Amino acid sequence: MTPSWSLEGLVVRLGSRLALDGAGLSVAPGEMVGVLGPNGSGKTTLLRAGLGLLRCGAGTACLSGRPVNALSEIERARLVGYLPQERRVGWNLASLALVALGAPDQPPAVASGIAADCLQRVGLAGFEDRGVLEMSGGERARVLLARLLATRAPLLVADEPAAGLDPDAQLLTLELLRAEAARGAAVVVTLHDLTLAARFCDRLVVLSQGRVEADGPPAQALSPDNLRTVFGLEGALIEAGGETVLAARRVAQRPAAGR
């Protein structure tokens, strides 16, 4: 099966800093992959470079087997929906109109129907006419998630979709993305909450200093050794109440990541 997204050996320099040093990942249809790592480890850079939004010094990035840089903007938009970490919106559009922008290939009436359904899915039924700049930050984040869902793209990429949300909204967000994987989409998310990552993702890619330190099922990727060397934590994933949770404490001094 051709991966929905395949990144190999990406090298990116941001100024004088080596932001990615041969990093990559692969995600198949129906799979939800989490990208983890400390601040500055290269998570957002990996997503942006892999989508052709940053220039790479080396490496390859393909969407459905096709080189990203060979795709037109329209072809790329049909293959992937992207939710960036920044949630700035420049215009006070009604939420229904903003979400409908996620389905530009559809007739206006169809796009509006898709948008209304997606707003209902994120718990914002009744907010269709509310301006997005009149909403709380958490509500605006859910509108932008609804726009991502409205793309119905075969690959969904979300950068920190749970950041700044209350616990209920965090769970709703990841449940919705998990449901998209269940319908056959490939889903890639970056997360800081290791418990949520282990709970919802099939596989985890752990970055450190621009390199992939681990790539595997949650219990393998978040092994005690990886928790210690990458995140500076002493602990392990455990089962509690039928759910996977992280039981950990800070290490007094974080060891340098392996090379």
GROMACS .gro file of C-alpha atoms in nm:
model
  259
    1MET     CA    1   0.000   0.000   0.000
    2THR     CA    2   0.134   0.341  -0.097
    3PRO     CA    3   0.178   0.563   0.210
    4SER     CA    4  -0.042   0.870   0.224
    5TRP     CA    5   0.263   1.069   0.332
    6SER     CA    6   0.625   0.963   0.317
    7LEU     CA    7   0.914   1.179   0.439
    8GLU     CA    8   1.271   1.056   0.421
    9GLY     CA    9   1.601   1.215   0.523
   10LEU     CA   10   1.474   1.572   0.551
   11VAL     CA   11   1.741   1.830   0.625
   12VAL     CA   12   1.633   2.186   0.702
   13ARG     CA   13   1.840   2.482   0.820
   14LEU     CA   14   1.670   2.782   0.977
   15GLY     CA   15   1.939   3.047   0.966
   16SER     CA   16   2.249   2.893   1.119
   17ARG     CA   17   2.053   2.628   1.311
   18LEU     CA   18   2.011   2.273   1.183
   19ALA     CA   19   1.638   2.228   1.252
   20LEU     CA   20   1.601   1.885   1.087
   21ASP     CA   21   1.888   1.642   1.053
   22GLY     CA   22   1.775   1.354   0.833
   23ALA     CA   23   1.428   1.322   0.988
   24GLY     CA   24   1.129   1.146   0.835
   25LEU     CA   25   0.810   0.955   0.887
   26SER     CA   26   0.554   0.751   0.698
   27VAL     CA   27   0.180   0.723   0.755
   28ALA     CA   28  -0.062   0.483   0.586
   29PRO     CA   29  -0.435   0.522   0.522
   30GLY     CA   30  -0.632   0.446   0.839
   31GLU     CA   31  -0.336   0.516   1.069
   32MET     CA   32  -0.302   0.790   1.331
   33VAL     CA   33   0.058   0.891   1.399
   34GLY     CA   34   0.171   1.125   1.675
   35VAL     CA   35   0.485   1.338   1.644
   36LEU     CA   36   0.636   1.413   1.984
   37GLY     CA   37   0.940   1.586   2.121
   38PRO     CA   38   1.054   1.872   2.347
   39ASN     CA   39   1.016   2.233   2.238
   40GLY     CA   40   1.256   2.304   1.953
   41SER     CA   41   1.296   1.940   1.856
   42GLY     CA   42   1.168   1.999   1.501
   43LYS     CA   43   0.804   1.888   1.512
   44THR     CA   44   0.647   2.185   1.333
   45THR     CA   45   0.944   2.211   1.098
   46LEU     CA   46   0.898   1.846   0.999
   47LEU     CA   47   0.531   1.904   0.914
   48ARG     CA   48   0.594   2.222   0.719
   49ALA     CA   49   0.890   2.082   0.529
   50GLY     CA   50   0.699   1.765   0.450
   51LEU     CA   51   0.413   1.969   0.304
   52GLY     CA   52   0.642   2.178   0.086
   53LEU     CA   53   0.603   2.491   0.300
   54LEU     CA   54   0.973   2.507   0.389
   55ARG     CA   55   1.275   2.456   0.167
   56CYS     CA   56   1.470   2.138   0.237
   57GLY     CA   57   1.843   2.104   0.189
   58ALA     CA   58   1.804   1.730   0.135
   59GLY     CA   59   1.552   1.450   0.152
   60THR     CA   60   1.225   1.354  -0.015
   61ALA     CA   61   0.860   1.424   0.065
   62CYS     CA   62   0.575   1.249  -0.115
   63LEU     CA   63   0.196   1.269  -0.091
   64SER     CA   64   0.028   0.949  -0.211
   65GLY     CA   65   0.352   0.853  -0.382
   66ARG     CA   66   0.393   1.184  -0.567
   67PRO     CA   67   0.672   1.433  -0.486
   68VAL     CA   68   0.523   1.725  -0.295
   69ASN     CA   69   0.715   1.985  -0.493
   70ALA     CA   70   0.579   1.845  -0.821
   71LEU     CA   71   0.217   1.903  -0.714
   72SER     CA   72   0.017   2.216  -0.789
   73GLU     CA   73  -0.142   2.398  -0.497
   74ILE     CA   74  -0.482   2.263  -0.602
   75GLU     CA   75  -0.353   1.904  -0.622
   76ARG     CA   76  -0.189   1.941  -0.282
   77ALA     CA   77  -0.508   2.079  -0.129
   78ARG     CA   78  -0.701   1.776  -0.253
   79LEU     CA   79  -0.454   1.536  -0.095
   80VAL     CA   80  -0.400   1.695   0.246
   81GLY     CA   81  -0.579   1.914   0.500
   82TYR     CA   82  -0.347   2.111   0.729
   83LEU     CA   83  -0.425   2.271   1.065
   84PRO     CA   84  -0.131   2.493   1.168
   85GLN     CA   85  -0.039   2.563   1.526
   86GLU     CA   86  -0.116   2.934   1.496
   87ARG     CA   87  -0.488   3.011   1.520
   88ARG     CA   88  -0.490   3.366   1.394
   89VAL     CA   89  -0.785   3.467   1.178
   90GLY     CA   90  -0.767   3.800   0.996
   91TRP     CA   91  -1.136   3.855   0.924
   92ASN     CA   92  -1.443   3.825   1.141
   93LEU     CA   93  -1.611   3.568   0.916
   94ALA     CA   94  -1.915   3.380   1.035
   95SER     CA   95  -1.803   3.038   1.151
   96LEU     CA   96  -2.012   2.862   0.885
   97ALA     CA   97  -1.844   3.063   0.610
   98LEU     CA   98  -1.497   2.996   0.751
   99VAL     CA   99  -1.553   2.622   0.780
  100ALA     CA  100  -1.700   2.608   0.428
  101LEU     CA  101  -1.362   2.731   0.299
  102GLY     CA  102  -1.239   2.380   0.377
  103ALA     CA  103  -1.452   2.244   0.091
  104PRO     CA  104  -1.370   2.484  -0.198
  105ASP     CA  105  -1.434   2.225  -0.471
  106GLN     CA  106  -1.798   2.185  -0.367
  107PRO     CA  107  -2.095   2.399  -0.481
  108PRO     CA  108  -2.174   2.665  -0.218
  109ALA     CA  109  -2.486   2.490  -0.089
  110VAL     CA  110  -2.301   2.160  -0.052
  111ALA     CA  111  -2.002   2.329   0.117
  112SER     CA  112  -2.239   2.498   0.362
  113GLY     CA  113  -2.401   2.164   0.445
  114ILE     CA  114  -2.061   2.007   0.506
  115ALA     CA  115  -1.964   2.305   0.723
  116ALA     CA  116  -2.282   2.282   0.932
  117ASP     CA  117  -2.221   1.911   0.989
  118CYS     CA  118  -1.860   1.971   1.093
  119LEU     CA  119  -1.960   2.248   1.334
  120GLN     CA  120  -2.208   2.009   1.491
  121ARG     CA  121  -1.933   1.746   1.523
  122VAL     CA  122  -1.707   1.985   1.714
  123GLY     CA  123  -1.991   2.086   1.947
  124LEU     CA  124  -2.069   2.425   1.791
  125ALA     CA  125  -2.417   2.371   1.649
  126GLY     CA  126  -2.595   2.703   1.678
  127PHE     CA  127  -2.274   2.902   1.624
  128GLU     CA  128  -2.306   2.913   1.244
  129ASP     CA  129  -2.361   3.291   1.228
  130ARG     CA  130  -2.121   3.383   1.509
  131GLY     CA  131  -1.813   3.578   1.396
  132VAL     CA  132  -1.492   3.389   1.473
  133LEU     CA  133  -1.330   3.699   1.625
  134GLU     CA  134  -1.620   3.721   1.870
  135MET     CA  135  -1.547   3.374   2.007
  136SER     CA  136  -1.322   3.254   2.285
  137GLY     CA  137  -0.986   3.109   2.187
  138GLY     CA  138  -1.111   2.756   2.254
  139GLU     CA  139  -1.422   2.806   2.042
  140ARG     CA  140  -1.214   2.948   1.758
  141ALA     CA  141  -0.984   2.647   1.779
  142ARG     CA  142  -1.283   2.417   1.735
  143VAL     CA  143  -1.402   2.617   1.433
  144LEU     CA  144  -1.060   2.571   1.273
  145LEU     CA  145  -1.073   2.200   1.353
  146ALA     CA  146  -1.413   2.188   1.181
  147ARG     CA  147  -1.257   2.350   0.874
  148LEU     CA  148  -0.991   2.077   0.873
  149LEU     CA  149  -1.259   1.808   0.892
  150ALA     CA  150  -1.452   1.977   0.610
  151THR     CA  151  -1.164   1.912   0.368
  152ARG     CA  152  -1.241   1.538   0.379
  153ALA     CA  153  -0.884   1.495   0.256
  154PRO     CA  154  -0.715   1.155   0.255
  155LEU     CA  155  -0.441   1.299   0.481
  156LEU     CA  156  -0.509   1.526   0.779
  157VAL     CA  157  -0.215   1.700   0.948
  158ALA     CA  158  -0.277   1.889   1.272
  159ASP     CA  159  -0.006   2.080   1.459
  160GLU     CA  160  -0.084   2.091   1.834
  161PRO     CA  161  -0.463   2.062   1.788
  162ALA     CA  162  -0.519   2.010   2.162
  163ALA     CA  163  -0.309   2.306   2.283
  164GLY     CA  164  -0.493   2.556   2.498
  165LEU     CA  165  -0.817   2.357   2.512
  166ASP     CA  166  -0.995   2.243   2.826
  167PRO     CA  167  -0.980   1.867   2.897
  168ASP     CA  168  -1.321   1.792   2.745
  169ALA     CA  169  -1.234   1.974   2.422
  170GLN     CA  170  -0.894   1.802   2.406
  171LEU     CA  171  -1.060   1.462   2.422
  172LEU     CA  172  -1.325   1.563   2.167
  173THR     CA  173  -1.056   1.686   1.927
  174LEU     CA  174  -0.857   1.364   1.941
  175GLU     CA  175  -1.168   1.147   1.928
  176LEU     CA  176  -1.271   1.324   1.606
  177LEU     CA  177  -0.928   1.279   1.451
  178ARG     CA  178  -0.930   0.916   1.561
  179ALA     CA  179  -1.268   0.878   1.388
  180GLU     CA  180  -1.120   1.021   1.068
  181ALA     CA  181  -0.851   0.754   1.079
  182ALA     CA  182  -1.122   0.492   1.132
  183ARG     CA  183  -1.294   0.607   0.813
  184GLY     CA  184  -0.968   0.551   0.623
  185ALA     CA  185  -0.785   0.885   0.640
  186ALA     CA  186  -0.421   0.905   0.738
  187VAL     CA  187  -0.384   1.138   1.039
  188VAL     CA  188  -0.068   1.301   1.176
  189VAL     CA  189  -0.073   1.515   1.491
  190THR     CA  190   0.190   1.684   1.701
  191LEU     CA  191   0.125   1.674   2.075
  192HIS     CA  192   0.292   1.770   2.401
  193ASP     CA  193   0.063   1.559   2.619
  194LEU     CA  194   0.229   1.217   2.617
  195THR     CA  195  -0.069   1.046   2.779
  196LEU     CA  196  -0.305   1.168   2.509
  197ALA     CA  197  -0.056   1.065   2.242
  198ALA     CA  198  -0.028   0.713   2.383
  199ARG     CA  199  -0.403   0.684   2.422
  200PHE     CA  200  -0.509   0.790   2.073
  201CYS     CA  201  -0.220   0.721   1.834
  202ASP     CA  202  -0.134   0.392   1.667
  203ARG     CA  203   0.230   0.492   1.637
  204LEU     CA  204   0.454   0.763   1.778
  205VAL     CA  205   0.751   0.936   1.616
  206VAL     CA  206   0.977   1.095   1.877
  207LEU     CA  207   1.206   1.379   1.769
  208SER     CA  208   1.506   1.518   1.949
  209GLN     CA  209   1.735   1.789   1.812
  210GLY     CA  210   1.597   1.744   1.462
  211ARG     CA  211   1.642   1.368   1.446
  212VAL     CA  212   1.408   1.073   1.494
  213GLU     CA  213   1.494   0.902   1.822
  214ALA     CA  214   1.207   0.651   1.815
  215ASP     CA  215   0.931   0.537   1.579
  216GLY     CA  216   0.692   0.267   1.694
  217PRO     CA  217   0.392   0.174   1.905
  218PRO     CA  218   0.340   0.399   2.211
  219ALA     CA  219   0.487   0.154   2.464
  220GLN     CA  220   0.802   0.122   2.253
  221ALA     CA  221   0.841   0.487   2.154
  222LEU     CA  222   0.780   0.606   2.512
  223SER     CA  223   0.998   0.349   2.679
  224PRO     CA  224   1.159   0.444   3.011
  225ASP     CA  225   1.492   0.502   2.832
  226ASN     CA  226   1.333   0.734   2.575
  227LEU     CA  227   1.138   0.920   2.841
  228ARG     CA  228   1.461   0.978   3.029
  229THR     CA  229   1.691   1.075   2.741
  230VAL     CA  230   1.447   1.277   2.529
  231PHE     CA  231   1.200   1.426   2.778
  232GLY     CA  232   1.397   1.426   3.103
  233LEU     CA  233   1.139   1.211   3.281
  234GLU     CA  234   1.164   0.909   3.507
  235GLY     CA  235   0.860   0.691   3.457
  236ALA     CA  236   0.662   0.466   3.228
  237LEU     CA  237   0.327   0.419   3.060
  238ILE     CA  238   0.085   0.224   3.276
  239GLU     CA  239  -0.272   0.098   3.246
  240ALA     CA  240  -0.515   0.268   3.486
  241GLY     CA  241  -0.892   0.244   3.473
  242GLY     CA  242  -0.878   0.084   3.131
  243GLU     CA  243  -0.673   0.372   2.985
  244THR     CA  244  -0.303   0.423   2.919
  245VAL     CA  245  -0.152   0.702   3.129
  246LEU     CA  246   0.197   0.832   3.193
  247ALA     CA  247   0.330   0.801   3.546
  248ALA     CA  248   0.647   1.012   3.561
  249ARG     CA  249   0.848   1.273   3.744
  250ARG     CA  250   1.120   1.512   3.631
  251VAL     CA  251   1.478   1.403   3.624
  252ALA     CA  252   1.697   1.642   3.821
  253GLN     CA  253   1.913   1.700   3.513
  254ARG     CA  254   1.810   1.589   3.166
  255PRO     CA  255   2.076   1.378   2.994
  256ALA     CA  256   2.194   1.489   2.651
  257ALA     CA  257   2.001   1.316   2.373
  258GLY     CA  258   2.184   1.038   2.199
  259ARG     CA  259   2.324   1.081   1.851
   0.00000   0.00000   0.00000
